[in-house]
Amino acid sequence: MKQLIKINVNGTDHEVAVKPNHTLLDLLREQLNLTGTKRGCELGDCGACTVLLDGKPVNSCLLLAVEAEGKSITTIEGIAHGEELHPIQKAFVEKGAIQCGYCTPGMILRTKSFLDENSDPDLEEIKEALSGNLCRCTGYSKIFEAVETAVDYLKGKEPKRLNTSRRNQQ
Amino acid sequence: MYLQDFTYHKPATLQEACKLLESEKNAAAIAGGTDILVEIKKGLRHNDNIVSLSGIKELKILEESGNQLVIGAAVTHNEIKNSKFIKEKFPALAEAASLIGTDQVRNTATVGGNLCTGASCCDMAPVLIASNASAEIVSTNGKRVVALKDFFVFHKETSIGKGEIMTKIIVPLSEPGTGVCFKKFGLRDASSISVASASVMIKTDGNVFTDSCIVVGAVAPTPRISIKASKVLTGAKVTELLEGSSILKEVGEAAAADSLPLDDIRGTAGFRRDIVNVLTQRAVLTATNRAIKLNIR
């Protein structure tokens, strides 16, 4: 039997009918069409499905949708300001920390929740914080550089200008 | 991955939850869900009814009560890891909680869930058993309190019966001169299932170990107290241990001898014995340093 739940995603309230065996990941991707959050291992190991639940990172593949009733979820779609990327996103793009992009939403959300609590981490703390997000492409070094760069940007340093706007037709 | 259909219940009280677990067909409780949902996805279990414990506030207590710490069974590992007063009064538990899974898992997985899943590699059990913790278990028939050393029956089998829910874990506060430590070894530095683990509790009085409890994990069907290792350590002199006598090696060997490891995909029995030997020695040293520091006024 479906159940109607109220959930806030990226600042917008939604009322969604979900089956008990739907996970939060299913709800976000299939019912709200927010496909930025990825299906990876679906067993809580890889972190590709990471979203922020009331600000804390969780594996959405292991949360029943019904358990998210009344909660506030942030997905990767929710951290940019319109067309303006979040400083963490800018840092990832600038540093080449994105190859296939599959781990990236989870990485960025985890980075955001980590830097919200620790605004001046050292490399070891960054590595430990991201230990729940696996990447098969980059070997992690560019990701760590991106996090270190993001630390500076969040402290007020001006990010490099990137051409992230759509190309105009000539 | 697919989760089979089930009927979901979200009771508001413990009694309601116990009734549902007793009366509904093939029912299981879910707290964080990080073990049970994985098992359902892998097809290792199927439940027709899932009873959520997330609406029951009394399972989330975390407080000091008299001479005891009371930890609600639905408290998450990160809540334990980040709790100021657990870091102060029972740092070894915060240590154990911080070594489980990943940060994402620790934000939903609960200490009660870790204990009630009852895997042989359960990481919260060794330090709780070494610290003489007990658990309160509630059912429609009332309450009972069980010492955690008696709680585990076999790998993934505990003494929780049908209709029963673990509500809280009660840990006596350490006396001065006590040191507790937890060490874990997995095949990765993070997010790994323990191949072997060891928790050591020691009490010192002056230069003597007056009491000790060594618990080895992931090297037997259940977390296991090593009586042999305790016999070596209790009564020994602290200075002798710290100055590199053979006592430390003997404690490690005794803990390894008391283990009952198996060969599995994470390691052979021999490998596990070797690892638990070293982990026990390291845990004894750390626990001793913690106790001595506490003794310095």
GROMACS .gro file of C-alpha atoms in nm:
model
  467
    1MET     CA    1   0.000   0.000   0.000
    2LYS     CA    2   0.135   0.341  -0.089
    3GLN     CA    3   0.169   0.603   0.178
    4LEU     CA    4   0.158   0.979   0.125
    5ILE     CA    5   0.462   1.150   0.272
    6LYS     CA    6   0.568   1.512   0.297
    7ILE     CA    7   0.931   1.580   0.228
    8ASN     CA    8   1.132   1.895   0.163
    9VAL     CA    9   1.389   1.858  -0.114
   10ASN     CA   10   1.626   2.142  -0.195
   11GLY     CA   11   1.396   2.393  -0.029
   12THR     CA   12   1.075   2.279  -0.198
   13ASP     CA   13   0.800   2.088  -0.019
   14HIS     CA   14   0.671   1.778  -0.192
   15GLU     CA   15   0.388   1.539  -0.121
   16VAL     CA   16   0.468   1.200  -0.267
   17ALA     CA   17   0.296   0.864  -0.261
   18VAL     CA   18   0.555   0.598  -0.191
   19LYS     CA   19   0.552   0.224  -0.141
   20PRO     CA   20   0.719   0.096   0.176
   21ASN     CA   21   0.989  -0.083  -0.025
   22HIS     CA   22   1.095   0.234  -0.207
   23THR     CA   23   1.420   0.383  -0.091
   24LEU     CA   24   1.488   0.756  -0.069
   25LEU     CA   25   1.711   0.704  -0.372
   26ASP     CA   26   1.416   0.561  -0.570
   27LEU     CA   27   1.199   0.856  -0.462
   28LEU     CA   28   1.453   1.119  -0.564
   29ARG     CA   29   1.544   0.968  -0.899
   30GLU     CA   30   1.219   0.815  -1.018
   31GLN     CA   31   0.948   1.024  -0.863
   32LEU     CA   32   1.111   1.366  -0.835
   33ASN     CA   33   1.331   1.323  -1.145
   34LEU     CA   34   1.637   1.439  -0.953
   35THR     CA   35   1.882   1.209  -1.122
   36GLY     CA   36   2.193   1.384  -0.992
   37THR     CA   37   2.202   1.134  -0.704
   38LYS     CA   38   2.343   0.810  -0.844
   39ARG     CA   39   2.286   0.439  -0.798
   40GLY     CA   40   2.623   0.280  -0.725
   41CYS     CA   41   2.655  -0.030  -0.511
   42GLU     CA   42   2.316   0.024  -0.349
   43LEU     CA   43   2.457  -0.142  -0.037
   44GLY     CA   44   2.597   0.155   0.154
   45ASP     CA   45   2.962   0.111   0.056
   46CYS     CA   46   3.037   0.349  -0.232
   47GLY     CA   47   2.862   0.672  -0.132
   48ALA     CA   48   2.745   0.756  -0.487
   49CYS     CA   49   2.393   0.791  -0.349
   50THR     CA   50   2.496   1.037  -0.076
   51VAL     CA   51   2.244   1.311   0.002
   52LEU     CA   52   2.222   1.545   0.299
   53LEU     CA   53   1.939   1.463   0.539
   54ASP     CA   54   1.887   1.759   0.772
   55GLY     CA   55   2.242   1.859   0.679
   56LYS     CA   56   2.401   1.520   0.753
   57PRO     CA   57   2.533   1.291   0.479
   58VAL     CA   58   2.351   0.959   0.445
   59ASN     CA   59   2.334   0.680   0.189
   60SER     CA   60   1.995   0.729   0.029
   61CYS     CA   61   2.004   0.370  -0.099
   62LEU     CA   62   1.968   0.246   0.258
   63LEU     CA   63   1.693   0.478   0.375
   64LEU     CA   64   1.333   0.382   0.317
   65ALA     CA   65   1.145   0.670   0.155
   66VAL     CA   66   0.882   0.653   0.429
   67GLU     CA   67   1.152   0.712   0.689
   68ALA     CA   68   1.232   1.046   0.523
   69GLU     CA   69   0.887   1.178   0.607
   70GLY     CA   70   0.909   1.533   0.741
   71LYS     CA   71   1.280   1.562   0.671
   72SER     CA   72   1.474   1.813   0.470
   73ILE     CA   73   1.690   1.667   0.192
   74THR     CA   74   1.964   1.837  -0.007
   75THR     CA   75   2.072   1.678  -0.332
   76ILE     CA   76   2.344   1.791  -0.572
   77GLU     CA   77   2.079   1.981  -0.768
   78GLY     CA   78   2.024   2.196  -0.462
   79ILE     CA   79   2.361   2.346  -0.391
   80ALA     CA   80   2.415   2.578  -0.683
   81HIS     CA   81   2.251   2.923  -0.683
   82GLY     CA   82   2.063   2.918  -1.010
   83GLU     CA   83   2.333   2.930  -1.278
   84GLU     CA   84   2.607   3.015  -1.027
   85LEU     CA   85   2.790   2.702  -0.910
   86HIS     CA   86   2.868   2.651  -0.543
   87PRO     CA   87   3.237   2.722  -0.461
   88ILE     CA   88   3.291   2.350  -0.400
   89GLN     CA   89   3.154   2.269  -0.745
   90LYS     CA   90   3.379   2.538  -0.897
   91ALA     CA   91   3.681   2.390  -0.722
   92PHE     CA   92   3.601   2.040  -0.850
   93VAL     CA   93   3.564   2.165  -1.208
   94GLU     CA   94   3.875   2.382  -1.189
   95LYS     CA   95   4.098   2.110  -1.050
   96GLY     CA   96   3.992   1.835  -1.290
   97ALA     CA   97   3.848   1.634  -1.002
   98ILE     CA   98   3.571   1.505  -1.227
   99GLN     CA   99   3.625   1.232  -1.487
  100CYS     CA  100   3.317   1.018  -1.546
  101GLY     CA  101   3.131   1.227  -1.292
  102TYR     CA  102   2.951   0.940  -1.126
  103CYS     CA  103   3.103   0.978  -0.781
  104THR     CA  104   3.097   1.357  -0.801
  105PRO     CA  105   2.755   1.442  -0.660
  106GLY     CA  106   2.822   1.227  -0.354
  107MET     CA  107   3.176   1.365  -0.319
  108ILE     CA  108   3.058   1.723  -0.338
  109LEU     CA  109   2.774   1.678  -0.092
  110ARG     CA  110   3.000   1.497   0.152
  111THR     CA  111   3.260   1.773   0.110
  112LYS     CA  112   2.995   2.036   0.179
  113SER     CA  113   2.877   1.868   0.499
  114PHE     CA  114   3.240   1.815   0.608
  115LEU     CA  115   3.351   2.174   0.545
  116ASP     CA  116   3.039   2.301   0.720
  117GLU     CA  117   3.176   2.138   1.036
  118ASN     CA  118   3.550   2.172   0.981
  119SER     CA  119   3.642   2.478   0.781
  120ASP     CA  120   4.018   2.429   0.804
  121PRO     CA  121   4.099   2.061   0.766
  122ASP     CA  122   4.437   1.906   0.695
  123LEU     CA  123   4.488   1.647   0.422
  124GLU     CA  124   4.449   1.350   0.655
  125GLU     CA  125   4.116   1.484   0.781
  126ILE     CA  126   3.998   1.533   0.423
  127LYS     CA  127   4.093   1.177   0.332
  128GLU     CA  128   3.915   1.039   0.634
  129ALA     CA  129   3.606   1.247   0.569
  130LEU     CA  130   3.579   1.127   0.210
  131SER     CA  131   3.649   0.764   0.297
  132GLY     CA  132   3.283   0.683   0.242
  133ASN     CA  133   3.289   0.800  -0.120
  134LEU     CA  134   3.466   0.579  -0.371
  135CYS     CA  135   3.603   0.694  -0.705
  136ARG     CA  136   3.721   0.453  -0.973
  137CYS     CA  137   3.856   0.716  -1.215
  138THR     CA  138   4.063   0.987  -1.054
  139GLY     CA  139   4.280   0.814  -0.797
  140TYR     CA  140   4.151   1.079  -0.553
  141SER     CA  141   4.445   1.325  -0.569
  142LYS     CA  142   4.258   1.581  -0.777
  143ILE     CA  143   3.955   1.541  -0.552
  144PHE     CA  144   4.165   1.618  -0.243
  145GLU     CA  145   4.317   1.919  -0.423
  146ALA     CA  146   3.967   2.035  -0.509
  147VAL     CA  147   3.860   2.010  -0.145
  148GLU     CA  148   4.168   2.208  -0.035
  149THR     CA  149   4.087   2.470  -0.299
  150ALA     CA  150   3.725   2.477  -0.185
  151VAL     CA  151   3.845   2.548   0.170
  152ASP     CA  152   4.012   2.865   0.038
  153TYR     CA  153   3.708   2.965  -0.164
  154LEU     CA  154   3.479   2.921   0.134
  155LYS     CA  155   3.713   3.141   0.335
  156GLY     CA  156   3.660   3.415   0.084
  157LYS     CA  157   3.928   3.371  -0.181
  158GLU     CA  158   3.791   3.459  -0.523
  159PRO     CA  159   3.737   3.147  -0.737
  160LYS     CA  160   3.890   3.135  -1.086
  161ARG     CA  161   3.645   3.231  -1.356
  162LEU     CA  162   3.527   2.926  -1.541
  163ASN     CA  163   3.326   2.918  -1.861
  164THR     CA  164   3.035   2.720  -1.726
  165SER     CA  165   2.763   2.899  -1.918
  166ARG     CA  166   2.603   2.743  -2.225
  167ARG     CA  167   2.774   2.835  -2.548
  168ASN     CA  168   2.578   3.094  -2.744
  169GLN     CA  169   2.482   3.003  -3.096
  170GLN     CA  170   2.690   3.201  -3.338
  171MET     CA  171   1.869  -0.334  -0.633
  172TYR     CA  172   1.528  -0.451  -0.541
  173LEU     CA  173   1.363  -0.464  -0.201
  174GLN     CA  174   1.078  -0.714  -0.182
  175ASP     CA  175   0.736  -0.585  -0.081
  176PHE     CA  176   0.655  -0.565   0.285
  177THR     CA  177   0.404  -0.392   0.511
  178TYR     CA  178   0.553  -0.099   0.700
  179HIS     CA  179   0.453  -0.004   1.052
  180LYS     CA  180   0.568   0.298   1.250
  181PRO     CA  181   0.455   0.257   1.609
  182ALA     CA  182   0.473   0.555   1.842
  183THR     CA  183   0.545   0.353   2.157
  184LEU     CA  184   0.763   0.062   2.262
  185GLN     CA  185   0.467  -0.148   2.370
  186GLU     CA  186   0.300  -0.103   2.034
  187ALA     CA  187   0.624  -0.202   1.863
  188CYS     CA  188   0.660  -0.516   2.077
  189LYS     CA  189   0.301  -0.616   2.004
  190LEU     CA  190   0.355  -0.576   1.632
  191LEU     CA  191   0.677  -0.778   1.639
  192GLU     CA  192   0.498  -1.053   1.829
  193SER     CA  193   0.178  -1.066   1.631
  194GLU     CA  194   0.257  -0.969   1.272
  195LYS     CA  195   0.368  -1.242   1.034
  196ASN     CA  196   0.747  -1.267   0.986
  197ALA     CA  197   0.813  -0.924   1.136
  198ALA     CA  198   1.146  -0.753   1.195
  199ALA     CA  199   1.242  -0.428   1.361
  200ILE     CA  200   1.430  -0.159   1.170
  201ALA     CA  201   1.626   0.123   1.332
  202GLY     CA  202   1.897   0.262   1.103
  203GLY     CA  203   1.838  -0.013   0.850
  204THR     CA  204   2.196  -0.037   0.726
  205ASP     CA  205   2.225  -0.408   0.801
  206ILE     CA  206   1.870  -0.528   0.748
  207LEU     CA  207   1.812  -0.350   0.415
  208VAL     CA  208   2.141  -0.482   0.280
  209GLU     CA  209   2.037  -0.837   0.374
  210ILE     CA  210   1.696  -0.793   0.212
  211LYS     CA  211   1.854  -0.650  -0.105
  212LYS     CA  212   2.095  -0.941  -0.124
  213GLY     CA  213   1.808  -1.184  -0.084
  214LEU     CA  214   1.950  -1.317   0.243
  215ARG     CA  215   1.630  -1.248   0.428
  216HIS     CA  216   1.271  -1.159   0.366
  217ASN     CA  217   1.028  -1.000   0.608
  218ASP     CA  218   0.658  -0.955   0.542
  219ASN     CA  219   0.636  -0.685   0.807
  220ILE     CA  220   0.888  -0.419   0.898
  221VAL     CA  221   0.841  -0.234   1.225
  222SER     CA  222   1.020   0.099   1.234
  223LEU     CA  223   1.165   0.209   1.566
  224SER     CA  224   1.237   0.563   1.442
  225GLY     CA  225   0.928   0.711   1.609
  226ILE     CA  226   1.016   0.590   1.959
  227LYS     CA  227   1.189   0.874   2.140
  228GLU     CA  228   1.302   0.679   2.447
  229LEU     CA  229   1.539   0.479   2.229
  230LYS     CA  230   1.740   0.795   2.165
  231ILE     CA  231   1.846   0.884   2.518
  232LEU     CA  232   2.210   0.951   2.587
  233GLU     CA  233   2.279   1.048   2.943
  234GLU     CA  234   2.469   0.995   3.261
  235SER     CA  235   2.253   0.853   3.538
  236GLY     CA  236   2.417   0.812   3.876
  237ASN     CA  237   2.724   0.594   3.823
  238GLN     CA  238   2.621   0.479   3.480
  239LEU     CA  239   2.610   0.585   3.121
  240VAL     CA  240   2.278   0.511   2.953
  241ILE     CA  241   2.284   0.487   2.576
  242GLY     CA  242   1.956   0.442   2.390
  243ALA     CA  243   1.964   0.153   2.145
  244ALA     CA  244   1.867   0.381   1.855
  245VAL     CA  245   2.152   0.626   1.914
  246THR     CA  246   2.360   0.638   1.596
  247HIS     CA  247   2.733   0.571   1.580
  248ASN     CA  248   2.806   0.931   1.487
  249GLU     CA  249   2.598   1.056   1.778
  250ILE     CA  250   2.822   0.844   2.001
  251LYS     CA  251   3.138   0.945   1.817
  252ASN     CA  252   3.058   1.316   1.846
  253SER     CA  253   2.908   1.315   2.196
  254LYS     CA  254   3.113   1.541   2.424
  255PHE     CA  255   3.034   1.347   2.731
  256ILE     CA  256   3.105   1.003   2.578
  257LYS     CA  257   3.439   1.133   2.452
  258GLU     CA  258   3.512   1.246   2.807
  259LYS     CA  259   3.374   0.957   3.011
  260PHE     CA  260   3.407   0.662   2.774
  261PRO     CA  261   3.644   0.751   2.491
  262ALA     CA  262   3.698   0.389   2.387
  263LEU     CA  263   3.331   0.365   2.289
  264ALA     CA  264   3.357   0.681   2.076
  265GLU     CA  265   3.668   0.522   1.925
  266ALA     CA  266   3.484   0.200   1.839
  267ALA     CA  267   3.186   0.391   1.695
  268SER     CA  268   3.416   0.602   1.477
  269LEU     CA  269   3.570   0.292   1.317
  270ILE     CA  270   3.242   0.148   1.189
  271GLY     CA  271   3.145   0.178   0.824
  272THR     CA  272   3.155   0.520   0.667
  273ASP     CA  273   3.039   0.860   0.784
  274GLN     CA  274   2.719   0.818   0.583
  275VAL     CA  275   2.650   0.481   0.745
  276ARG     CA  276   2.733   0.613   1.091
  277ASN     CA  277   2.468   0.882   1.054
  278THR     CA  278   2.192   0.622   1.031
  279ALA     CA  279   2.327   0.296   1.178
  280THR     CA  280   2.255   0.249   1.548
  281VAL     CA  281   2.447   0.090   1.834
  282GLY     CA  282   2.146  -0.132   1.916
  283GLY     CA  283   2.134  -0.245   1.556
  284ASN     CA  284   2.505  -0.329   1.560
  285LEU     CA  285   2.457  -0.542   1.871
  286CYS     CA  286   2.127  -0.705   1.770
  287THR     CA  287   2.252  -0.801   1.424
  288GLY     CA  288   2.504  -0.992   1.631
  289ALA     CA  289   2.764  -1.049   1.363
  290SER     CA  290   3.082  -1.212   1.485
  291CYS     CA  291   3.267  -0.901   1.368
  292CYS     CA  292   3.034  -0.668   1.560
  293ASP     CA  293   3.252  -0.369   1.651
  294MET     CA  294   3.058  -0.219   1.939
  295ALA     CA  295   3.047  -0.539   2.142
  296PRO     CA  296   3.412  -0.588   2.248
  297VAL     CA  297   3.448  -0.253   2.419
  298LEU     CA  298   3.105  -0.276   2.581
  299ILE     CA  299   3.170  -0.629   2.708
  300ALA     CA  300   3.515  -0.528   2.838
  301SER     CA  301   3.345  -0.244   3.026
  302ASN     CA  302   3.087  -0.476   3.183
  303ALA     CA  303   2.793  -0.324   2.999
  304SER     CA  304   2.444  -0.466   2.999
  305ALA     CA  305   2.138  -0.415   2.783
  306GLU     CA  306   1.775  -0.366   2.874
  307ILE     CA  307   1.536  -0.568   2.661
  308VAL     CA  308   1.166  -0.502   2.661
  309SER     CA  309   0.867  -0.710   2.548
  310THR     CA  310   0.494  -0.721   2.616
  311ASN     CA  311   0.585  -0.937   2.918
  312GLY     CA  312   0.801  -0.672   3.079
  313LYS     CA  313   1.170  -0.589   3.098
  314ARG     CA  314   1.485  -0.787   3.147
  315VAL     CA  315   1.847  -0.684   3.175
  316VAL     CA  316   2.116  -0.900   3.020
  317ALA     CA  317   2.492  -0.861   3.057
  318LEU     CA  318   2.633  -0.813   2.709
  319LYS     CA  319   2.886  -1.088   2.773
  320ASP     CA  320   2.589  -1.325   2.782
  321PHE     CA  321   2.395  -1.164   2.497
  322PHE     CA  322   2.562  -1.322   2.195
  323VAL     CA  323   2.483  -1.682   2.106
  324PHE     CA  324   2.640  -1.738   1.764
  325HIS     CA  325   2.721  -1.542   1.448
  326LYS     CA  326   2.405  -1.338   1.380
  327GLU     CA  327   2.222  -1.503   1.666
  328THR     CA  328   2.156  -1.322   1.989
  329SER     CA  329   1.935  -1.382   2.289
  330ILE     CA  330   1.671  -1.139   2.158
  331GLY     CA  331   1.346  -1.333   2.123
  332LYS     CA  332   1.035  -1.277   1.915
  333GLY     CA  333   0.857  -0.960   2.020
  334GLU     CA  334   1.159  -0.825   2.208
  335ILE     CA  335   1.333  -0.493   2.155
  336MET     CA  336   1.665  -0.376   2.300
  337THR     CA  337   1.598  -0.033   2.449
  338LYS     CA  338   1.922   0.079   2.608
  339ILE     CA  339   2.276  -0.007   2.695
  340ILE     CA  340   2.392   0.060   3.048
  341VAL     CA  341   2.762   0.101   3.118
  342PRO     CA  342   2.907   0.152   3.466
  343LEU     CA  343   3.132   0.457   3.472
  344SER     CA  344   3.500   0.369   3.503
  345GLU     CA  345   3.672   0.409   3.835
  346PRO     CA  346   3.992   0.611   3.857
  347GLY     CA  347   4.289   0.414   3.736
  348THR     CA  348   4.091   0.237   3.461
  349GLY     CA  349   4.194   0.241   3.096
  350VAL     CA  350   3.989   0.103   2.808
  351CYS     CA  351   4.088   0.073   2.444
  352PHE     CA  352   3.954  -0.074   2.122
  353LYS     CA  353   4.162  -0.172   1.821
  354LYS     CA  354   4.039  -0.306   1.492
  355PHE     CA  355   4.205  -0.450   1.185
  356GLY     CA  356   4.034  -0.464   0.848
  357LEU     CA  357   4.157  -0.510   0.495
  358ARG     CA  358   4.115  -0.136   0.429
  359ASP     CA  359   4.182   0.166   0.646
  360ALA     CA  360   3.820   0.273   0.627
  361SER     CA  361   3.485   0.117   0.561
  362SER     CA  362   3.596  -0.237   0.628
  363ILE     CA  363   3.458  -0.533   0.815
  364SER     CA  364   3.686  -0.637   1.100
  365VAL     CA  365   3.920  -0.927   1.034
  366ALA     CA  366   4.010  -0.915   1.402
  367SER     CA  367   3.948  -0.673   1.683
  368ALA     CA  368   4.044  -0.646   2.048
  369SER     CA  369   3.922  -0.444   2.340
  370VAL     CA  370   4.114  -0.421   2.663
  371MET     CA  371   3.999  -0.287   2.999
  372ILE     CA  372   4.259  -0.262   3.273
  373LYS     CA  373   4.248  -0.126   3.624
  374THR     CA  374   4.564  -0.017   3.797
  375ASP     CA  375   4.638   0.056   4.158
  376GLY     CA  376   4.981   0.201   4.197
  377ASN     CA  377   5.212  -0.022   3.996
  378VAL     CA  378   4.987  -0.326   3.972
  379PHE     CA  379   4.718  -0.433   3.728
  380THR     CA  380   4.440  -0.513   3.972
  381ASP     CA  381   4.187  -0.620   3.711
  382SER     CA  382   4.166  -0.672   3.339
  383CYS     CA  383   3.921  -0.784   3.075
  384ILE     CA  384   4.031  -0.865   2.723
  385VAL     CA  385   3.768  -0.922   2.457
  386VAL     CA  386   3.851  -1.038   2.108
  387GLY     CA  387   3.616  -0.984   1.817
  388ALA     CA  388   3.574  -1.128   1.468
  389VAL     CA  389   3.787  -1.427   1.566
  390ALA     CA  390   3.508  -1.649   1.700
  391PRO     CA  391   3.136  -1.692   1.631
  392THR     CA  392   3.073  -1.426   1.894
  393PRO     CA  393   3.285  -1.160   2.070
  394ARG     CA  394   3.487  -1.357   2.320
  395ILE     CA  395   3.641  -1.282   2.659
  396SER     CA  396   3.995  -1.413   2.680
  397ILE     CA  397   4.028  -1.555   3.029
  398LYS     CA  398   4.383  -1.675   2.959
  399ALA     CA  399   4.497  -1.324   2.864
  400SER     CA  400   4.340  -1.177   3.177
  401LYS     CA  401   4.519  -1.434   3.394
  402VAL     CA  402   4.853  -1.322   3.252
  403LEU     CA  403   4.781  -0.954   3.294
  404THR     CA  404   4.598  -0.925   3.627
  405GLY     CA  405   4.850  -0.906   3.906
  406ALA     CA  406   5.139  -0.810   3.679
  407LYS     CA  407   5.343  -0.497   3.737
  408VAL     CA  408   5.274  -0.198   3.515
  409THR     CA  409   5.640  -0.092   3.497
  410GLU     CA  410   5.745  -0.442   3.393
  411LEU     CA  411   5.493  -0.439   3.110
  412LEU     CA  412   5.596  -0.096   2.988
  413GLU     CA  413   5.965  -0.179   3.008
  414GLY     CA  414   5.937  -0.451   2.748
  415SER     CA  415   5.914  -0.768   2.952
  416SER     CA  416   5.765  -1.081   2.804
  417ILE     CA  417   5.425  -1.015   2.970
  418LEU     CA  418   5.292  -0.822   2.673
  419LYS     CA  419   5.385  -1.097   2.430
  420GLU     CA  420   5.229  -1.357   2.660
  421VAL     CA  421   4.903  -1.158   2.680
  422GLY     CA  422   4.890  -1.142   2.301
  423GLU     CA  423   4.960  -1.512   2.266
  424ALA     CA  424   4.696  -1.596   2.526
  425ALA     CA  425   4.434  -1.386   2.345
  426ALA     CA  426   4.521  -1.562   2.019
  427ALA     CA  427   4.501  -1.900   2.189
  428ASP     CA  428   4.155  -1.817   2.323
  429SER     CA  429   4.027  -1.727   1.976
  430LEU     CA  430   3.830  -1.963   1.755
  431PRO     CA  431   3.883  -1.812   1.412
  432LEU     CA  432   3.771  -1.950   1.079
  433ASP     CA  433   3.909  -1.924   0.729
  434ASP     CA  434   3.693  -1.696   0.518
  435ILE     CA  435   3.727  -1.452   0.230
  436ARG     CA  436   3.881  -1.190   0.457
  437GLY     CA  437   4.154  -1.410   0.599
  438THR     CA  438   4.264  -1.748   0.723
  439ALA     CA  439   4.234  -1.862   1.081
  440GLY     CA  440   4.610  -1.842   1.127
  441PHE     CA  441   4.621  -1.487   0.992
  442ARG     CA  442   4.344  -1.383   1.230
  443ARG     CA  443   4.525  -1.534   1.528
  444ASP     CA  444   4.841  -1.346   1.437
  445ILE     CA  445   4.653  -1.020   1.397
  446VAL     CA  446   4.452  -1.052   1.718
  447ASN     CA  447   4.777  -1.127   1.903
  448VAL     CA  448   4.929  -0.797   1.789
  449LEU     CA  449   4.608  -0.598   1.832
  450THR     CA  450   4.573  -0.719   2.190
  451GLN     CA  451   4.927  -0.614   2.272
  452ARG     CA  452   4.871  -0.269   2.122
  453ALA     CA  453   4.537  -0.235   2.301
  454VAL     CA  454   4.697  -0.328   2.635
  455LEU     CA  455   4.962  -0.058   2.589
  456THR     CA  456   4.710   0.208   2.493
  457ALA     CA  457   4.473   0.115   2.776
  458THR     CA  458   4.762   0.124   3.023
  459ASN     CA  459   4.874   0.466   2.905
  460ARG     CA  460   4.518   0.591   2.941
  461ALA     CA  461   4.492   0.453   3.296
  462ILE     CA  462   4.823   0.598   3.404
  463LYS     CA  463   4.740   0.940   3.265
  464LEU     CA  464   4.419   0.933   3.461
  465ASN     CA  465   4.611   0.851   3.778
  466ILE     CA  466   4.830   1.155   3.751
  467ARG     CA  467   4.684   1.432   3.959
   0.00000   0.00000   0.00000
